Short mmCIF file of C-alpha atoms and ligand atoms in Angstrom, two decimals:
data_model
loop_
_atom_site.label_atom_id
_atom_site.label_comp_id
_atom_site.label_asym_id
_atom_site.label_seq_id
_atom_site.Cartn_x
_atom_site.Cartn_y
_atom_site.Cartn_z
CA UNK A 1390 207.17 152.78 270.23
CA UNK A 1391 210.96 152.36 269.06
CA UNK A 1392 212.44 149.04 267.72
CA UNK A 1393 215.34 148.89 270.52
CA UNK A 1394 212.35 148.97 272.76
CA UNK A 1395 210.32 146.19 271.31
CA UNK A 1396 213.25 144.47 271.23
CA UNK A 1397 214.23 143.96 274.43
CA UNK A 1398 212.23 143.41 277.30
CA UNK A 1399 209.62 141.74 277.84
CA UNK A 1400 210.12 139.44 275.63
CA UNK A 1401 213.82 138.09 276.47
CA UNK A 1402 214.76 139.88 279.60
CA UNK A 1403 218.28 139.42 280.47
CA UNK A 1404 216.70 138.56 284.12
CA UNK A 1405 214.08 135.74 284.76
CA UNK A 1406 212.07 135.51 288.71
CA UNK A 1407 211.83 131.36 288.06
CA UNK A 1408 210.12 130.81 291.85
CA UNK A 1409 210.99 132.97 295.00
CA UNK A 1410 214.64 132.75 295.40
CA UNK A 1411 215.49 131.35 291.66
CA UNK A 1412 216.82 133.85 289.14
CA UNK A 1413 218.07 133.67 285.80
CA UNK A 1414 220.73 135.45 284.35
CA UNK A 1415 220.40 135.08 280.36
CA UNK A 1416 224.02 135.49 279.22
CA UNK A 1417 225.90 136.31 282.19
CA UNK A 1418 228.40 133.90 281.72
CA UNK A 1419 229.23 134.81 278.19
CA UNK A 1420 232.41 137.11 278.73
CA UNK A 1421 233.77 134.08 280.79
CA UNK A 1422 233.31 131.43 278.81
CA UNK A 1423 236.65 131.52 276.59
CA UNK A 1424 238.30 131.38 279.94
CA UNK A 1425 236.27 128.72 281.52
CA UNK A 1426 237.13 126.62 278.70
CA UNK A 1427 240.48 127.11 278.64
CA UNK A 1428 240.52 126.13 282.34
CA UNK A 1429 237.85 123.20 281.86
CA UNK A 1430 240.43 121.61 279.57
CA UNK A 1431 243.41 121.66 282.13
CA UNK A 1432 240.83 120.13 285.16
CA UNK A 1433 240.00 117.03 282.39
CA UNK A 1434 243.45 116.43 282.41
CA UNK A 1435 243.85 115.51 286.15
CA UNK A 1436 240.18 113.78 286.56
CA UNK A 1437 238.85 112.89 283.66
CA UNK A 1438 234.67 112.88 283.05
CA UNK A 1439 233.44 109.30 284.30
CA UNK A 1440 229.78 108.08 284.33
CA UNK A 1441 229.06 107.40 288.26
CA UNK A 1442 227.35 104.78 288.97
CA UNK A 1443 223.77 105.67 291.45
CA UNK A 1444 223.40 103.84 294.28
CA UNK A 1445 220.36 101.33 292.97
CA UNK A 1446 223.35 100.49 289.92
CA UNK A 1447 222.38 102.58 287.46
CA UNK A 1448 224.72 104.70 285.31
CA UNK A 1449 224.69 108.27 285.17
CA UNK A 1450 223.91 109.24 281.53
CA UNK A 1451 225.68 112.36 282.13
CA UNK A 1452 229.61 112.27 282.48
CA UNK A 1453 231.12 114.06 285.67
CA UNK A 1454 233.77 115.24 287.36
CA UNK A 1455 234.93 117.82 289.67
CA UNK A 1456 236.94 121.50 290.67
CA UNK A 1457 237.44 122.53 294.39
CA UNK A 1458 237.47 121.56 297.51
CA UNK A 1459 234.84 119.01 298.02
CA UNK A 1460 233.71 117.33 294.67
CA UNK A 1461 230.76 115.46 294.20
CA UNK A 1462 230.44 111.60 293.47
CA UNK A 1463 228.28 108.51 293.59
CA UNK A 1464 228.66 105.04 293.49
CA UNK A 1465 227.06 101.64 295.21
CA UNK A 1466 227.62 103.17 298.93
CA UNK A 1467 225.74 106.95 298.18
CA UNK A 1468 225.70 109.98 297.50
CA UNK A 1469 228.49 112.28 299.17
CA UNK A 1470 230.78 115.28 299.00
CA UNK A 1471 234.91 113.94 298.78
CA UNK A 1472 237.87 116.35 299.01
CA UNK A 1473 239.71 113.39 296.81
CA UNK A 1474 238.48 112.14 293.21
CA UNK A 1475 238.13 108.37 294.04
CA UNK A 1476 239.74 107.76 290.48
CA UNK A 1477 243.06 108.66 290.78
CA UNK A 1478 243.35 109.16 294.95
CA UNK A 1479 244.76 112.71 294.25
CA UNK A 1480 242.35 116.14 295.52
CA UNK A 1481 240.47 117.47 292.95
CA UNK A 1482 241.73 120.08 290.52
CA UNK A 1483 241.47 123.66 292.46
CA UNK A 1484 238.80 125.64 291.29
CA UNK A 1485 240.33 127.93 288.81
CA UNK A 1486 240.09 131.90 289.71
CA UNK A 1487 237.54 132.30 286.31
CA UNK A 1488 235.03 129.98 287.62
CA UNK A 1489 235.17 131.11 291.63
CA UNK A 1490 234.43 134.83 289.98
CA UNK A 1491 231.70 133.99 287.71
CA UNK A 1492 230.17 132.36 290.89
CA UNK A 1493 230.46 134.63 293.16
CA UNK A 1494 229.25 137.30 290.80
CA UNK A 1495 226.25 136.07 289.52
CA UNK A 1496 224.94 135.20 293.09
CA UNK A 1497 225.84 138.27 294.35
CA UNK A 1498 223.66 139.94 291.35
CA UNK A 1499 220.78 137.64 292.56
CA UNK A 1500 221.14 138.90 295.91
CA UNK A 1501 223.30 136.49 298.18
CA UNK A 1502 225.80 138.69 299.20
CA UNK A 1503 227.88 135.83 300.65
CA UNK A 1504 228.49 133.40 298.64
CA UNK A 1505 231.92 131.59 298.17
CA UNK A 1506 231.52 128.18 296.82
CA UNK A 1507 233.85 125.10 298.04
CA UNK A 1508 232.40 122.70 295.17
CA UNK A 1509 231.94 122.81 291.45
CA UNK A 1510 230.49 119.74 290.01
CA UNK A 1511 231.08 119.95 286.17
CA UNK A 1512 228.39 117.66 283.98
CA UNK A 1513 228.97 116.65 280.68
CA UNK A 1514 225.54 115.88 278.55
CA UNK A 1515 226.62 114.21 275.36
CA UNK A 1516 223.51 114.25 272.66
CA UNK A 1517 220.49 111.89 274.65
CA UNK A 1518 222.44 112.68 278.37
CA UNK A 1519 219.51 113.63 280.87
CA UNK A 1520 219.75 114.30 284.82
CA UNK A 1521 215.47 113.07 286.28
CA UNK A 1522 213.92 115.04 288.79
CA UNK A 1523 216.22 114.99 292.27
CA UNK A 1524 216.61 117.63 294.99
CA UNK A 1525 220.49 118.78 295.88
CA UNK A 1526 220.40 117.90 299.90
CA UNK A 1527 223.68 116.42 299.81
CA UNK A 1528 225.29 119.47 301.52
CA UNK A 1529 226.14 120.62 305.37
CA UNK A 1530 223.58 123.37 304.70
CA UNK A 1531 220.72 124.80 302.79
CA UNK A 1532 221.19 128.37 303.71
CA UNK A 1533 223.77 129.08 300.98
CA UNK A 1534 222.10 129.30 296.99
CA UNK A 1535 223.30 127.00 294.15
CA UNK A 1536 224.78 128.60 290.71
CA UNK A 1537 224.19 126.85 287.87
CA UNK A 1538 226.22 127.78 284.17
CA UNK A 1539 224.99 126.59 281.11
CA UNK A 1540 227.86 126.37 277.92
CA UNK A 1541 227.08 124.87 274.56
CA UNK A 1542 224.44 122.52 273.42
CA UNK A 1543 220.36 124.31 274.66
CA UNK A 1544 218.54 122.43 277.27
CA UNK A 1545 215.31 122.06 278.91
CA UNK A 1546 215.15 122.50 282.98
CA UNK A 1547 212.40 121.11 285.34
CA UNK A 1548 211.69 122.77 287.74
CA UNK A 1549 209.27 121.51 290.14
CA UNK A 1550 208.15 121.90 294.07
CA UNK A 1551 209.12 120.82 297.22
CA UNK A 1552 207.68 117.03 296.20
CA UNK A 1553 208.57 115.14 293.59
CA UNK A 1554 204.53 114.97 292.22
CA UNK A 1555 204.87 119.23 292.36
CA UNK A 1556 203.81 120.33 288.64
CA UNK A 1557 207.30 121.53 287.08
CA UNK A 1558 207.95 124.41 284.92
CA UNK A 1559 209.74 124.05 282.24
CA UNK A 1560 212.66 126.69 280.91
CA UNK A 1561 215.18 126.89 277.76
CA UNK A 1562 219.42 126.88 279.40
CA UNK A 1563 221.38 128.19 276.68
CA UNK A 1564 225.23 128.63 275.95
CA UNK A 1565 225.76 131.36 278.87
CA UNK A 1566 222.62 131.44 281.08
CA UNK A 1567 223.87 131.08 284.65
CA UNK A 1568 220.46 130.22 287.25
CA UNK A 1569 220.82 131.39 291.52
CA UNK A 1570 218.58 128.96 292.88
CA UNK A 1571 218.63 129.95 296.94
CA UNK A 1572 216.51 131.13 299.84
CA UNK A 1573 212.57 129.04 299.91
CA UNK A 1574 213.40 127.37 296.24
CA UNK A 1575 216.59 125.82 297.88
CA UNK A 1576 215.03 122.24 297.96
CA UNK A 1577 213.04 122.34 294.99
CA UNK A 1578 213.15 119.40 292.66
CA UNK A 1579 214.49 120.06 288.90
CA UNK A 1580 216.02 118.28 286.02
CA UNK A 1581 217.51 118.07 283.08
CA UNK A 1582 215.36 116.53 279.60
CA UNK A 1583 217.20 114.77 277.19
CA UNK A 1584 219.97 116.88 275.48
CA UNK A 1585 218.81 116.87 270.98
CA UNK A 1586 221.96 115.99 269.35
CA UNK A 1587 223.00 119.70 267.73
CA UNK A 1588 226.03 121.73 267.00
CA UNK A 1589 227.40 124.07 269.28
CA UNK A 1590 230.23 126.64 267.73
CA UNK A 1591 232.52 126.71 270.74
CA UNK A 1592 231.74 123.40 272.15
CA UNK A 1593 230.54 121.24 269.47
CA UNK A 1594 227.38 118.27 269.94
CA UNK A 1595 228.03 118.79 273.86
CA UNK A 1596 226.37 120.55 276.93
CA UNK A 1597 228.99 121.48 279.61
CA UNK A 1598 226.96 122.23 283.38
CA UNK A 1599 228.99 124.03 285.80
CA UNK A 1600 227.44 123.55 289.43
CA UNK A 1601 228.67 125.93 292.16
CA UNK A 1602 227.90 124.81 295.88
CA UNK A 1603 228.81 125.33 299.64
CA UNK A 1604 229.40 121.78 300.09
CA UNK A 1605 231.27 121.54 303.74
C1 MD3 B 2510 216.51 124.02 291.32
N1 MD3 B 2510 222.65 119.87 287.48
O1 MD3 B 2510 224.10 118.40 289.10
S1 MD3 B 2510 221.92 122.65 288.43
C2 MD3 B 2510 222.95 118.67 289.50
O2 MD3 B 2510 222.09 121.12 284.22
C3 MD3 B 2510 222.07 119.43 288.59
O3 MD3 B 2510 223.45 119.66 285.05
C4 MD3 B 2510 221.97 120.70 286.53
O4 MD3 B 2510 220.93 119.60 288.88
C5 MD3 B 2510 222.54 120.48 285.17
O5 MD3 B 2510 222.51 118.37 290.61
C6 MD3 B 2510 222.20 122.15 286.81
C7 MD3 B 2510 220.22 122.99 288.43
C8 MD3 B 2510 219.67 123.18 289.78
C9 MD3 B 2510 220.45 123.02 290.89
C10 MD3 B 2510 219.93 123.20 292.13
C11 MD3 B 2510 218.60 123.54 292.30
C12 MD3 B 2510 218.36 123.51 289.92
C13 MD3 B 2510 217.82 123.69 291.17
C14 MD3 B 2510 218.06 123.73 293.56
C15 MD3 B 2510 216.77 124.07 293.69
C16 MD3 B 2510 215.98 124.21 292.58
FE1 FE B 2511 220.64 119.11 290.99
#
């Protein structure tokens, strides 16, 4: 048996089955993510990352803002999709053509076909920043998949069952993965543990989530 061979799969396939549905993509975002940074920077400048407030009061450990049509936010009155960032009034930053064509891509590799995204909820996980276990049902529709991009700083996801007291599996995000989560896993619950303070070459002691939905 040849080296290149032992080397390679099984033991870190470039393609992961997570559930039914769920796939990930180890380093498909990789040749975008000079790009995506680039653009990341000029989206900051128009809505800055804020920690949201949940509706109980708590504050999100995990600084956020938004690119697209409809962005994502929280505060004492819910959880809801907004076409304007309630900071400055203005509508969020358009999602930049780099992002919309990793998206589309990497779902379309997983196998839904027709995906085109109207959200992008960007988190920011500083060293300690976690996201607990939650389902995404804040959109018109469950029919459409969610893409998720992983850049700098590793971290571990949950990811449970259709109740919260599911078992969860847990699986290493690193700088580039990109998970499809769609079809019967759709509604799953899943989470983020604590981010370990590290050192990331292109991003430095941060973890930047990119979250790609149909929101409207
Ligand atoms: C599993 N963010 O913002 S999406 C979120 O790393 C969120 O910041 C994650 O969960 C993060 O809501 C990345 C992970 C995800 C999204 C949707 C799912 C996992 C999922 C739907 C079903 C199952
Ligand atoms: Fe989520």
């Amino acid at each position: 048996m040849n080296d290149l061979f032992e080397n390679s799969a099984p033991l870190d396939p470039p393609r992961e089955v997570m559930a039914e549905g769920a796939i990930l993509l180890r380093g498909a975002a990789l040749p975008f993510a000079p790009d995506i940074l680039v653009a990341l920077d000029g989206i900051t400048a128009r809505s800055p990352f804020r920690h949201m407030v949940t509706p109980g009061g708590y504050r999100m450990s995990a600084a956020m803002t938004n690119c697209g049509i409809a962005g994502w936010i929280t505060d004492r009155h819910g959880y809801r999709y907004d076409r304007v960032d309630p900071e400055n009034g203005f509508p969020w930053p358009a999602m930049p053509t780099c992002f919309l064509d990793l998206a589309v891509s990497a779902a379309a590799d997983a196998g839904y076909v027709n995906f085109v995204p109207d959200a992008c909820l960007i988190n920011r996980y500083d060293p300690g920043a976690r996201l607990s276990l939650h389902q995404d049902k804040d959109e018109q529709d469950f029919v459409n998949p969610i893409v998720s991009v992983s850049l700098g700083l590793p971290a571990i996801f949950q990811f449970g069952g259709l109740t919260r007291s599911d078992p969860v599996c847990k699986f290493a995000m690193r700088h580039g993965d990109v998970a499809v989560w769609g079809g019967p896993s759709r509604l799953n619950f899943h989470g983020v543990a604590g981010v370990k303070d590290g050192h990331h070459d292109m991003l430095g002691s941060k973890r930047i989530n990119l979250t790609f939905r149909r929101a409207l």
